[in-house]
Coordinates of C-alpha atoms and ligand atoms in Angstrom, one line a residue:
X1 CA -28.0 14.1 -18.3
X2 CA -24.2 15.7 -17.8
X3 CA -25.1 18.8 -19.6
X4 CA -23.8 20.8 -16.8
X5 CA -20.2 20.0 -17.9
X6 CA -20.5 20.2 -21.6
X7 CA -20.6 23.4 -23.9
X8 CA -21.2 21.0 -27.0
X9 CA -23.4 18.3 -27.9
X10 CA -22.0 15.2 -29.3
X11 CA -21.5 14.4 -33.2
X12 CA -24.1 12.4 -34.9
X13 CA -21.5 9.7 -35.1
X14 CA -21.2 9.9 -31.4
X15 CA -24.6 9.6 -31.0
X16 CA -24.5 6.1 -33.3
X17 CA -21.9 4.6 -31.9
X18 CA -22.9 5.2 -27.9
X19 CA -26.6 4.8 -28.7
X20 CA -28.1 1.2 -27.5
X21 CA -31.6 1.6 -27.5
X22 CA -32.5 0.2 -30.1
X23 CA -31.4 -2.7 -28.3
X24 CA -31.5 -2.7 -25.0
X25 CA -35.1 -1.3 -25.1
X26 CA -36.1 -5.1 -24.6
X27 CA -34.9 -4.2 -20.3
X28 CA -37.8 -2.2 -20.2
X29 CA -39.8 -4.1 -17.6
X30 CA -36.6 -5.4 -15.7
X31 CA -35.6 -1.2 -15.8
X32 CA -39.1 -0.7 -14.3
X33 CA -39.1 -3.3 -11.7
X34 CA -35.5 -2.2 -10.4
X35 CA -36.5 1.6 -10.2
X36 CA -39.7 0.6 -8.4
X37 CA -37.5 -1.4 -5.5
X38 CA -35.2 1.3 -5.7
X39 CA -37.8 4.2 -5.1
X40 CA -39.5 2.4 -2.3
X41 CA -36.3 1.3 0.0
X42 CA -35.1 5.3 -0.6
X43 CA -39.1 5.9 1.1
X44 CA -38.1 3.3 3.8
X45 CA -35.0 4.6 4.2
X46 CA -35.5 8.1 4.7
X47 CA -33.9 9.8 1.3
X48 CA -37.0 10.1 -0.6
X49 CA -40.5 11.8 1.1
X50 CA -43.4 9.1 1.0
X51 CA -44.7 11.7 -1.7
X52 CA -42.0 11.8 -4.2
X53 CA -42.4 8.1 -3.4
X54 CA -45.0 7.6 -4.5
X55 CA -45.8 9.9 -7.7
X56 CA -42.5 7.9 -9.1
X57 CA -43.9 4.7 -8.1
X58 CA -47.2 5.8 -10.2
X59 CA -45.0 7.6 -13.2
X60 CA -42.7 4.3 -13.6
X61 CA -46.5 2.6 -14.0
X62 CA -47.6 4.9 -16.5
X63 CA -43.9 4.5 -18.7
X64 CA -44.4 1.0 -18.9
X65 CA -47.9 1.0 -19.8
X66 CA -46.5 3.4 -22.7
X67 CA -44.0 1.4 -24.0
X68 CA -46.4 -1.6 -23.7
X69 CA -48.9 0.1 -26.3
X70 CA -46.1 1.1 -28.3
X71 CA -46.6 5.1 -27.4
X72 CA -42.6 5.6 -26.6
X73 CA -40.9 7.9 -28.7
X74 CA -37.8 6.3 -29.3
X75 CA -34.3 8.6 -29.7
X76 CA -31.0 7.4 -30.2
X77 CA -30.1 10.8 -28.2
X78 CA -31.6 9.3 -25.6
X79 CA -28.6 6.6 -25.5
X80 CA -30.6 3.8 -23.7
X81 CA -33.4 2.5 -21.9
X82 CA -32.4 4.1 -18.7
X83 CA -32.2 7.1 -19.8
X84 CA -35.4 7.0 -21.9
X85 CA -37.7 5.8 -18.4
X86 CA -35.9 8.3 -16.8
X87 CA -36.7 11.2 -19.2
X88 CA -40.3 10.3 -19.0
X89 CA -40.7 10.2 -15.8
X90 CA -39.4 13.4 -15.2
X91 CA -42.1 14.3 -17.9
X92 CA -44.8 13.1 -15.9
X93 CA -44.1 13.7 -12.7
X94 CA -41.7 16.4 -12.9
X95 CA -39.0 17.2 -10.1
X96 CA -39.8 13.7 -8.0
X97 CA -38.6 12.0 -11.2
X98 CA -34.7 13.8 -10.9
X99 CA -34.4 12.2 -7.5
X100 CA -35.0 8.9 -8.4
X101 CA -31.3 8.2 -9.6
X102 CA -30.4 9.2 -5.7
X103 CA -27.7 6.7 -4.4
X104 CA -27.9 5.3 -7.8
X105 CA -25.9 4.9 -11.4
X106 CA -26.7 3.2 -14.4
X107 CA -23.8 1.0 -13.5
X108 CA -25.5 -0.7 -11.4
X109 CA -28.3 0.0 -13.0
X110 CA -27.6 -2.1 -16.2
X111 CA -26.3 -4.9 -13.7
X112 CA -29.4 -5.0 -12.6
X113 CA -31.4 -5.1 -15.5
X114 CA -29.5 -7.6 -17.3
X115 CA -29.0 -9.9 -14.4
X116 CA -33.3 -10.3 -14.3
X117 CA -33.4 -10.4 -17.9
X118 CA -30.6 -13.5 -18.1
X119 CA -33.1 -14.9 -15.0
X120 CA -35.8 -14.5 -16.9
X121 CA -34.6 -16.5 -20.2
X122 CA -33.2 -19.1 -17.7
X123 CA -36.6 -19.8 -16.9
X124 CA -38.1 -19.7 -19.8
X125 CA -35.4 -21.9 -21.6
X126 CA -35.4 -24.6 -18.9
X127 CA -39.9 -24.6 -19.5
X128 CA -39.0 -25.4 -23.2
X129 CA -36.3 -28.2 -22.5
X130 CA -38.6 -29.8 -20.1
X131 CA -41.3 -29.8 -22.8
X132 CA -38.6 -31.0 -25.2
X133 CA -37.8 -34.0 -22.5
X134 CA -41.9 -34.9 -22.7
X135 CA -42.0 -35.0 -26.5
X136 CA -38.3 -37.1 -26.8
X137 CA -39.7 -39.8 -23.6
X138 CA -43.5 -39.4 -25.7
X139 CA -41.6 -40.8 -28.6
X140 CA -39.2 -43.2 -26.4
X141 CA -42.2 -45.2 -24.9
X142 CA -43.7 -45.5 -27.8
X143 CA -40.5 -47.2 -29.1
X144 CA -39.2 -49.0 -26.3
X145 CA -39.0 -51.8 -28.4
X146 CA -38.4 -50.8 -31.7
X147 CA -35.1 -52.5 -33.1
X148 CA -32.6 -50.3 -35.1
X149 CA -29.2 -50.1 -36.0
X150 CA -26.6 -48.9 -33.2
X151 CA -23.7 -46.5 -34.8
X152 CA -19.8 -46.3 -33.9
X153 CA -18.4 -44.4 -36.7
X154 CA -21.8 -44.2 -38.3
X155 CA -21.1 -47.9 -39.4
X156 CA -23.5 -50.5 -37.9
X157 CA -22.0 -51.2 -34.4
X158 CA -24.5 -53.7 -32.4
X159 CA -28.5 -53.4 -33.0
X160 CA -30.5 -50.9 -30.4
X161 CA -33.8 -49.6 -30.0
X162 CA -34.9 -46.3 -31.0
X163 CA -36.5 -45.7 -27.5
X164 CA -33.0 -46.1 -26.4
X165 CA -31.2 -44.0 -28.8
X166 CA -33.7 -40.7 -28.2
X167 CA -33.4 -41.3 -23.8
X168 CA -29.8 -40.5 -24.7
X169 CA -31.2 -37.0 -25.3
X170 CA -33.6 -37.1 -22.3
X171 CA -29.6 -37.3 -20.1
X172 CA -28.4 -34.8 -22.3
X173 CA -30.8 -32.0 -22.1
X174 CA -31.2 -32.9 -18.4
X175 CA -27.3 -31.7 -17.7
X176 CA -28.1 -29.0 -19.8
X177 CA -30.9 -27.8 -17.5
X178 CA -29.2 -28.2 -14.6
X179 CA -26.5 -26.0 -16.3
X180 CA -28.8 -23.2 -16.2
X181 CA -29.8 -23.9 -13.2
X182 CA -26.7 -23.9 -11.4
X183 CA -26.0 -20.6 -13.5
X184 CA -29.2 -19.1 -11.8
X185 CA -28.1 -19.3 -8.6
X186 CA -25.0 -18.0 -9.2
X187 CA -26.7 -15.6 -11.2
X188 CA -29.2 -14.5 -8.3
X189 CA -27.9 -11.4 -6.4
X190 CA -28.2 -8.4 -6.1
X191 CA -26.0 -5.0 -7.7
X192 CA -28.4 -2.8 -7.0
X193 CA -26.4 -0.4 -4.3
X194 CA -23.3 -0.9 -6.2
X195 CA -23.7 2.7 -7.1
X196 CA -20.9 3.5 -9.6
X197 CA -18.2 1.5 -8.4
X198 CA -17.8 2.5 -4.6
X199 CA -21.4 2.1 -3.1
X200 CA -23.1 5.0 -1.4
X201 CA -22.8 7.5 1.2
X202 CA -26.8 7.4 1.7
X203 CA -28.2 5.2 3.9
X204 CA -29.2 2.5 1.7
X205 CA -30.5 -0.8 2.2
X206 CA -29.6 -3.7 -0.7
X207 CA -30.7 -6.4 1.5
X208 CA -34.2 -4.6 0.7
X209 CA -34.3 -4.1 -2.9
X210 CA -32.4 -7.6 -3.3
X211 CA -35.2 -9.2 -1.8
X212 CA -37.7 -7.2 -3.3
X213 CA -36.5 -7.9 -7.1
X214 CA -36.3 -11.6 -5.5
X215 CA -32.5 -11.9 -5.4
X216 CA -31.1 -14.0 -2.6
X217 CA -28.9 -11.3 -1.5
X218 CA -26.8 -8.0 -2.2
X219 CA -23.4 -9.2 -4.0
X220 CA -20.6 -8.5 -1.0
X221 CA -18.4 -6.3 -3.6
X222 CA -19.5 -2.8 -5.3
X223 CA -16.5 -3.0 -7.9
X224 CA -17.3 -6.7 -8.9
X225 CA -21.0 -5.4 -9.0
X226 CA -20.5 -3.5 -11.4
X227 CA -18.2 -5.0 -13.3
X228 CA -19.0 -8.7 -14.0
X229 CA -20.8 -10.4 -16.7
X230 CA -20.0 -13.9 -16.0
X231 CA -23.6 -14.4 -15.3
X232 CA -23.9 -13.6 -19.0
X233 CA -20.8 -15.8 -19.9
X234 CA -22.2 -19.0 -18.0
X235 CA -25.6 -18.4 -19.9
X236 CA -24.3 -18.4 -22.9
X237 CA -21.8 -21.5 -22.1
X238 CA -24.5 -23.9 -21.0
X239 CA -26.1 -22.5 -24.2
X240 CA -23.5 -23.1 -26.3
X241 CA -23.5 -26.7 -25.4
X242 CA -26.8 -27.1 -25.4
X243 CA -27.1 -25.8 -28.8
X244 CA -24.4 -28.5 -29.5
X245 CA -26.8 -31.2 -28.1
X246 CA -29.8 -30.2 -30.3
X247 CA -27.1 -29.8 -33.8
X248 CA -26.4 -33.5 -33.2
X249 CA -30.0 -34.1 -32.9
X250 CA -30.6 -32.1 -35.7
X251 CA -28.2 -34.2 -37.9
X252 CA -29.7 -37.2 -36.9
X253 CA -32.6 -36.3 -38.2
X254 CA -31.0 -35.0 -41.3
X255 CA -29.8 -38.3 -41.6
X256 CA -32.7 -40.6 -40.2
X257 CA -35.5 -38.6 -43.0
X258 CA -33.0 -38.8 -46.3
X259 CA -34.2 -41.9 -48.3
X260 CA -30.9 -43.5 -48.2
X261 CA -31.7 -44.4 -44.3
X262 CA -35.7 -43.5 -44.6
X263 CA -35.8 -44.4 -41.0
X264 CA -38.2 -41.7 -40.2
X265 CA -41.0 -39.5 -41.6
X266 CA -40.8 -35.3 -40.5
X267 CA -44.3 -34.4 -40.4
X268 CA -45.3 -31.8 -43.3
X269 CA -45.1 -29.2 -40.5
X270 CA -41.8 -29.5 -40.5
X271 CA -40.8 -30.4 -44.0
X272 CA -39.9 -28.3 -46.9
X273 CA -40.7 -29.1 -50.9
X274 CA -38.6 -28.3 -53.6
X275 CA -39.7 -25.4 -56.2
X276 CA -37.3 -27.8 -58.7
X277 CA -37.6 -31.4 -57.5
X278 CA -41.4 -32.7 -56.8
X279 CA -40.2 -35.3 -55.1
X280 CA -38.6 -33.4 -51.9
X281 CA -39.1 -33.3 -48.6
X282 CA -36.4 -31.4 -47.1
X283 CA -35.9 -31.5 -43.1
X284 CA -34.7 -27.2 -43.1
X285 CA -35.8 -27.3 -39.4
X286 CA -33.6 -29.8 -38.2
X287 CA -30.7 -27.8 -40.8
X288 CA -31.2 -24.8 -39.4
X289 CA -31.1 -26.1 -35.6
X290 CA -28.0 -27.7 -36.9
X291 CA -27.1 -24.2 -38.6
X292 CA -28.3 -22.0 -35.9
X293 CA -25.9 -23.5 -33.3
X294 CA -22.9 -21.4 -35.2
X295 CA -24.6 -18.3 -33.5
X296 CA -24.9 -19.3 -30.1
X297 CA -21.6 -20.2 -30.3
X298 CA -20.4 -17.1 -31.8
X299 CA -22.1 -15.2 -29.1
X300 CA -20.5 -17.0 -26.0
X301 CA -17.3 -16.1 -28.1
X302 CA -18.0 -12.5 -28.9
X303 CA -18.2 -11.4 -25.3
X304 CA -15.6 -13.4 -23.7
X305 CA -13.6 -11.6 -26.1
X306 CA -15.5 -8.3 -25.0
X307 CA -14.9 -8.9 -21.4
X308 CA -11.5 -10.1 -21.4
X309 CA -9.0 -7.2 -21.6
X310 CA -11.0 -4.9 -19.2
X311 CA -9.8 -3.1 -16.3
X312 CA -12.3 -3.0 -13.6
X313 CA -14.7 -1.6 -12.7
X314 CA -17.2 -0.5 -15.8
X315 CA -16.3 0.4 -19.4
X316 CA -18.4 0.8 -21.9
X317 CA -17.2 -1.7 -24.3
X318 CA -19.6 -3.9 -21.7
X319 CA -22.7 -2.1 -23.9
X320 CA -21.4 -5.0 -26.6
X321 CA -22.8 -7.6 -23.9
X322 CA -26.4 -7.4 -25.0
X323 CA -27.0 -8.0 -28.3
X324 CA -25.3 -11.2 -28.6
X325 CA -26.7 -12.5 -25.5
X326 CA -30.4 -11.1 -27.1
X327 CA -29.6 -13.2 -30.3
X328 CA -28.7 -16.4 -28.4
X329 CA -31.4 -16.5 -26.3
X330 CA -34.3 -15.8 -29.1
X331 CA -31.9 -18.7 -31.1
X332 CA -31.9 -21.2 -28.4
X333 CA -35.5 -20.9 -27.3
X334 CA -36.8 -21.7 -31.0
X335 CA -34.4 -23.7 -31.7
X336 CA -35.8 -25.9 -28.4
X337 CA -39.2 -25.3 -29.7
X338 CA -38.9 -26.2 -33.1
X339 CA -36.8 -29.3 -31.8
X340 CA -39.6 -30.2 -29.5
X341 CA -42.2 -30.0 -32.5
X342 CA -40.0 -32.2 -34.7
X343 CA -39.8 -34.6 -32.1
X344 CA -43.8 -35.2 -31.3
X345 CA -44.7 -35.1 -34.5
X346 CA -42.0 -37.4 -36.5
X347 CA -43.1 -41.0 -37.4
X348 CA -41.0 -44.1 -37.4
X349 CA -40.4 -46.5 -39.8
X350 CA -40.0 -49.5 -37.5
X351 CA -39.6 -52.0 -40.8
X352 CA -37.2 -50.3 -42.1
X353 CA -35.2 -49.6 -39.4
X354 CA -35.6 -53.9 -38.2
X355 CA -34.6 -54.5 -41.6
X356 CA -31.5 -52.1 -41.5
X357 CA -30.8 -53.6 -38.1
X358 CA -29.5 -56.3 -39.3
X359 CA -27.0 -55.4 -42.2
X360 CA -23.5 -54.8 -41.8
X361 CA -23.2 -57.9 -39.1
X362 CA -24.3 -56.5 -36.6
X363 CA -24.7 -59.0 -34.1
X364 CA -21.1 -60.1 -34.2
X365 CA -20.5 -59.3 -30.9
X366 CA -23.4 -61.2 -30.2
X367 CA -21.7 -64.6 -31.8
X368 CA -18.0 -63.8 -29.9
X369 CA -19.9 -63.2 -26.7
X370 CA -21.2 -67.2 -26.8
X371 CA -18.2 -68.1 -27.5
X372 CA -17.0 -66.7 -24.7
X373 CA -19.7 -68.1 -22.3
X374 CA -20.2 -71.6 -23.7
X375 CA -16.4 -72.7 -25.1
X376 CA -14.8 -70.4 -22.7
X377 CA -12.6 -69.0 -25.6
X378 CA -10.9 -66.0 -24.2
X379 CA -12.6 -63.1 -25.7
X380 CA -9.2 -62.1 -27.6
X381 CA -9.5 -65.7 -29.6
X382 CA -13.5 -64.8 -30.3
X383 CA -13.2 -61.7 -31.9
X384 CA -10.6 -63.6 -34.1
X385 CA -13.0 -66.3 -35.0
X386 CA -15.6 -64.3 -35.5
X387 CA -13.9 -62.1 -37.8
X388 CA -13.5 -65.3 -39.8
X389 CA -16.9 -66.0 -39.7
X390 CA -17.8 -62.8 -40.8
X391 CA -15.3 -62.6 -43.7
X392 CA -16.7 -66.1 -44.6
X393 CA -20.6 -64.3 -44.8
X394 CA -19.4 -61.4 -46.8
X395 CA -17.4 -64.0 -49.1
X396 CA -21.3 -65.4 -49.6
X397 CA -22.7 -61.8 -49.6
X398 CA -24.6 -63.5 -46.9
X399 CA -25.8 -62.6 -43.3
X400 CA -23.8 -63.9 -40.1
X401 CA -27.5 -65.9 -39.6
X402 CA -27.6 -67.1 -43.0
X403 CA -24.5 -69.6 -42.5
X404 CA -25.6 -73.3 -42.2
X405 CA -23.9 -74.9 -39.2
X406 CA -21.6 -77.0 -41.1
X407 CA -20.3 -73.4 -42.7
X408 CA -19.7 -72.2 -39.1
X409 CA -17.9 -75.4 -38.2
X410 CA -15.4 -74.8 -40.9
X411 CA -13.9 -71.9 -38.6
X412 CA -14.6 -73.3 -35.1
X413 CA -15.6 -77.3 -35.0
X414 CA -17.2 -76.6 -31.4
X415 CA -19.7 -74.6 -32.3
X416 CA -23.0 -76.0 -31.4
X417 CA -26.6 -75.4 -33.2
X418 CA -27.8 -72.9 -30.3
X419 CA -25.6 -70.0 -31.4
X420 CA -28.5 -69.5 -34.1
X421 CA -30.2 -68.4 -31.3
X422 CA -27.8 -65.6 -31.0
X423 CA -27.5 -64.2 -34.3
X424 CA -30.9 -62.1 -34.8
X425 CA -31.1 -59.2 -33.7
X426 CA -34.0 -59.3 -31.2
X427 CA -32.1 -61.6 -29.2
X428 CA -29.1 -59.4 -29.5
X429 CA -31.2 -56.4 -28.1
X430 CA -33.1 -58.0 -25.3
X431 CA -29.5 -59.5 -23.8
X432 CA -28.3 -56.1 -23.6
X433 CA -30.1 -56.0 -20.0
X434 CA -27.2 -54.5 -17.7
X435 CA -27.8 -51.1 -16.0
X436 CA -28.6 -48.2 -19.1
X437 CA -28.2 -51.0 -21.6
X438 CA -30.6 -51.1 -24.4
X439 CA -33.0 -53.9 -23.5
X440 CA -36.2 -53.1 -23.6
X441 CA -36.8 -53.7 -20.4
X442 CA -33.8 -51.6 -18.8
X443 CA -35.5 -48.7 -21.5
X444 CA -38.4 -49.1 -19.9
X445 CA -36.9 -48.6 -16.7
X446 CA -35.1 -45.4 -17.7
X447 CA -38.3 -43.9 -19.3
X448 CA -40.0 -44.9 -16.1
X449 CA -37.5 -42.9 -13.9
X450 CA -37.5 -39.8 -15.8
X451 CA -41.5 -39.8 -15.8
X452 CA -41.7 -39.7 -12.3
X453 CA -38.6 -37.1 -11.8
X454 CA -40.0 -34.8 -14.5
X455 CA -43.3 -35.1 -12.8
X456 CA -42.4 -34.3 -9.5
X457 CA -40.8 -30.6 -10.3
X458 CA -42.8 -27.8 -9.7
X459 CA -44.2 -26.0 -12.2
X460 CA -42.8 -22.2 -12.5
Ligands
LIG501 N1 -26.2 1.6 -21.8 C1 -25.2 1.3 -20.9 C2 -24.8 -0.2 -20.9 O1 -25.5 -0.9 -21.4 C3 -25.7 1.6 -19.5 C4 -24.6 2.0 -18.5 C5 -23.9 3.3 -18.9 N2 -23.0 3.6 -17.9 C6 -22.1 4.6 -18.1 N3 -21.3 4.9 -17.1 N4 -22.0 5.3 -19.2 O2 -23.8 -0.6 -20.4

């Protein structure tokens, strides 16, 4: 490609260290796409002849189809995926292929490419987190009014209903995809034109090729063109925390399927045995979700790093952008996906989880909360007596409802026979009624709301 100012060629360690095909041959379609626009607005603009036109446009064609049936001959002298199409089509087609890179480098090339590949995941990510949302509100209607224990420090905190607990993920994965969706728009012009650094001296026209590769515009500065990967950065940080939202998942579900809680049952899809123990079921999925998260994490770290100390405009340490960004995105889209299958297909154990409800006093709350509303204690003086009451029960190895009235008299004479009422834990869960509470009904509500919203978006 520069032979013209070399005598030598470069040393096989040379070659390994600049080569990045075997990596960023997965820009191939995004490479084609952008060469096509390219070719065409040089017609329209008068740099190219309609013919060299249009024996590029059908050589670029006949490239991809090669690489599509796996007939590329793949050569780490070849550096990259530019340079590979490029040779190719100068193959082909023969001198209409050299003028191709007219008005052009693979500066803005690569800019190019890597800003519709990051499109590309955005959209495909955001199809698997809505699918995700279907399976987690699938499972929340169908347990609306399932009872289980609520957690503040994983100890039993006031009961809630499982229908509840997973919408919590239906908000969360909702900012996630409207993370990437703000990234996308921030995401969506166009370098192409940025030339090397400067721009061009040829007539060009980037409002054509931006529109044609379906950017909303050219991107106002060459040098920033060129230069930025904080399309890249904001992928990776909504995918960072996303990953973080499914590794909490993921734990639950550790947690929820161990026998010790046993409140839910991974289908065999999702389960793994034990070659030792016969009796194991072993959630890997949701572990390795959990696990997995390290990488995407790593990634978004690794090129911030990359990025940071770099003069403008190019340098090639931005060649390091791409494979962590490549290893993120296969992460998080089966990570979503194997998320979304645990999800559908787990079972509930709703006894156990009533049952487990109901340890560790969890309608306490409940019992200072009536005080407050029928002796007007302030609520100060009914967390004090109920922390009596409570200390009484555990005294008795008892429940909170298994005191006798005379027993709760002892601490508080008032007390009248209607705070039994309060003490279970259905009760408990239906009062919880203010906006996003946990009462069925407000759940409903909720699940209601995001049925409607998730049905009116258009479907890519
Ligand atoms: N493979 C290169 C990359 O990924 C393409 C751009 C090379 N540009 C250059 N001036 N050497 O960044």
């Amino acid at each position: 490609m520069w032979g013209g100012r070399f005598s030598d060629g470069p040393d096989a360690l040379m070659t390994a260290i600049n080569a990045s095909i075997d990596f960023d041959r997965r820009l191939y379609a995004q490479d084609i796409a952008g060469s096509l626009a390219h070719a065409s607005m040089l017609v329209e603009a008068g740099i190219l002849t309609r013919a060299d036109g249009a024996a590029i446009a059908r050589g670029l064609k006949q490239v991809e189809g090669e690489i599509e049936a796996g007939k590329m001959a793949w050569d780490p002298a070849l550096e990259d995926i530019h340079m590979h199409v490029e040779t190719r089509l100068k193959q082909i087609v023969g001198d209409a292929g050299g003028r191709l890179h007219t008005a052009r480098s693979r500066n803005d090339q690569v800019a190019v490419d890597f800003r519709l590949w990051v499109r590309d995941a955005i959209d495909r990510l955001d199809a698997g987190l809505k699918a995700l949302q279907q399976a987690l509100l699938d499972q929340a209607e169908k347990h609306a009014g399932t009872i289980m224990p609520g957690f503040t420090h994983l100890q039993a905190a006031q009961p809630v209903t499982f229908g509840h607990h997973l919408m919590a993920y239906v908000e969360m994965t909702a900012r996630d995809r409207s993370r990437l969706i703000d990234a996308r728009k921030r995401l969506n012009e166009s370098p192409l034109g940025a030339a090397a650094l400067a721009g061009t001296s040829f007539p060009i026209d980037r409002h054509m090729t931006a529109k044609a590769l379906g950017f909303t515009a050219p991107m106002a500065n060459s040098l920033d063109a060129v230069s930025d990967r904080d399309f890249a950065l904001e992928y990776l940080s909504a995918g960072a925390i996303l990953a973080t939202h499914l590794s909490r998942l993921a734990e639950e579900i550790v947690l929820w399927s161990s026998a010790q809680f046993g409140f839910v049952r991974l289908a065999d899809k999702f389960t793994t045995g034990s070659s030792i123990m016969p009796q194991k079921r072993n959630p890997d999925a949701a572990e390795l979700v959990r696990g997995k998260t390290g990488r995407v994490i790593g990634s978004l770290n690794t090129l911030l790093v990359v990025i940071k100390g770099l003069p403008l405009a190019y340098g090639k340490d931005m060649q390091e952008d791409k494979e962590p960004l490549f290893d993120a995105a296969d992460t998080l889209e089966l990570c979503v996906a194997a998320t979304t299958g645990m999800i559908a297909d787990m079972t509930a154990d709703t006894a156990r989880m009533y049952a487990a409800a109901g340890l560790g006093y969890a309608t306490a709350t409940d019992l200072a909360d009536w005080l407050v509303r029928k002796l007007n204690l302030p609520f100060r003086d009914a967390h004090h007596v109920t922390g009596a009451l409570v200390k009484l029960a555990e005294g008795r190895k008892c429940g909170l409802e298994e005191l006798s009235l005379a027993d709760l008299r002892t601490i508080e004479p008032r007390i009248t026979a209607d705070v039994l009422s309060v003490l279970g834990v259905d009760r408990s869960v239906a009062s919880r009624t203010s906006y996003g509470g946990t009462a069925p009904r407000e759940v409903k509500k909720q699940i209601a709301r995001w049925r409607r919203q998730l049905g009116k978006e258009k479907t890519s």
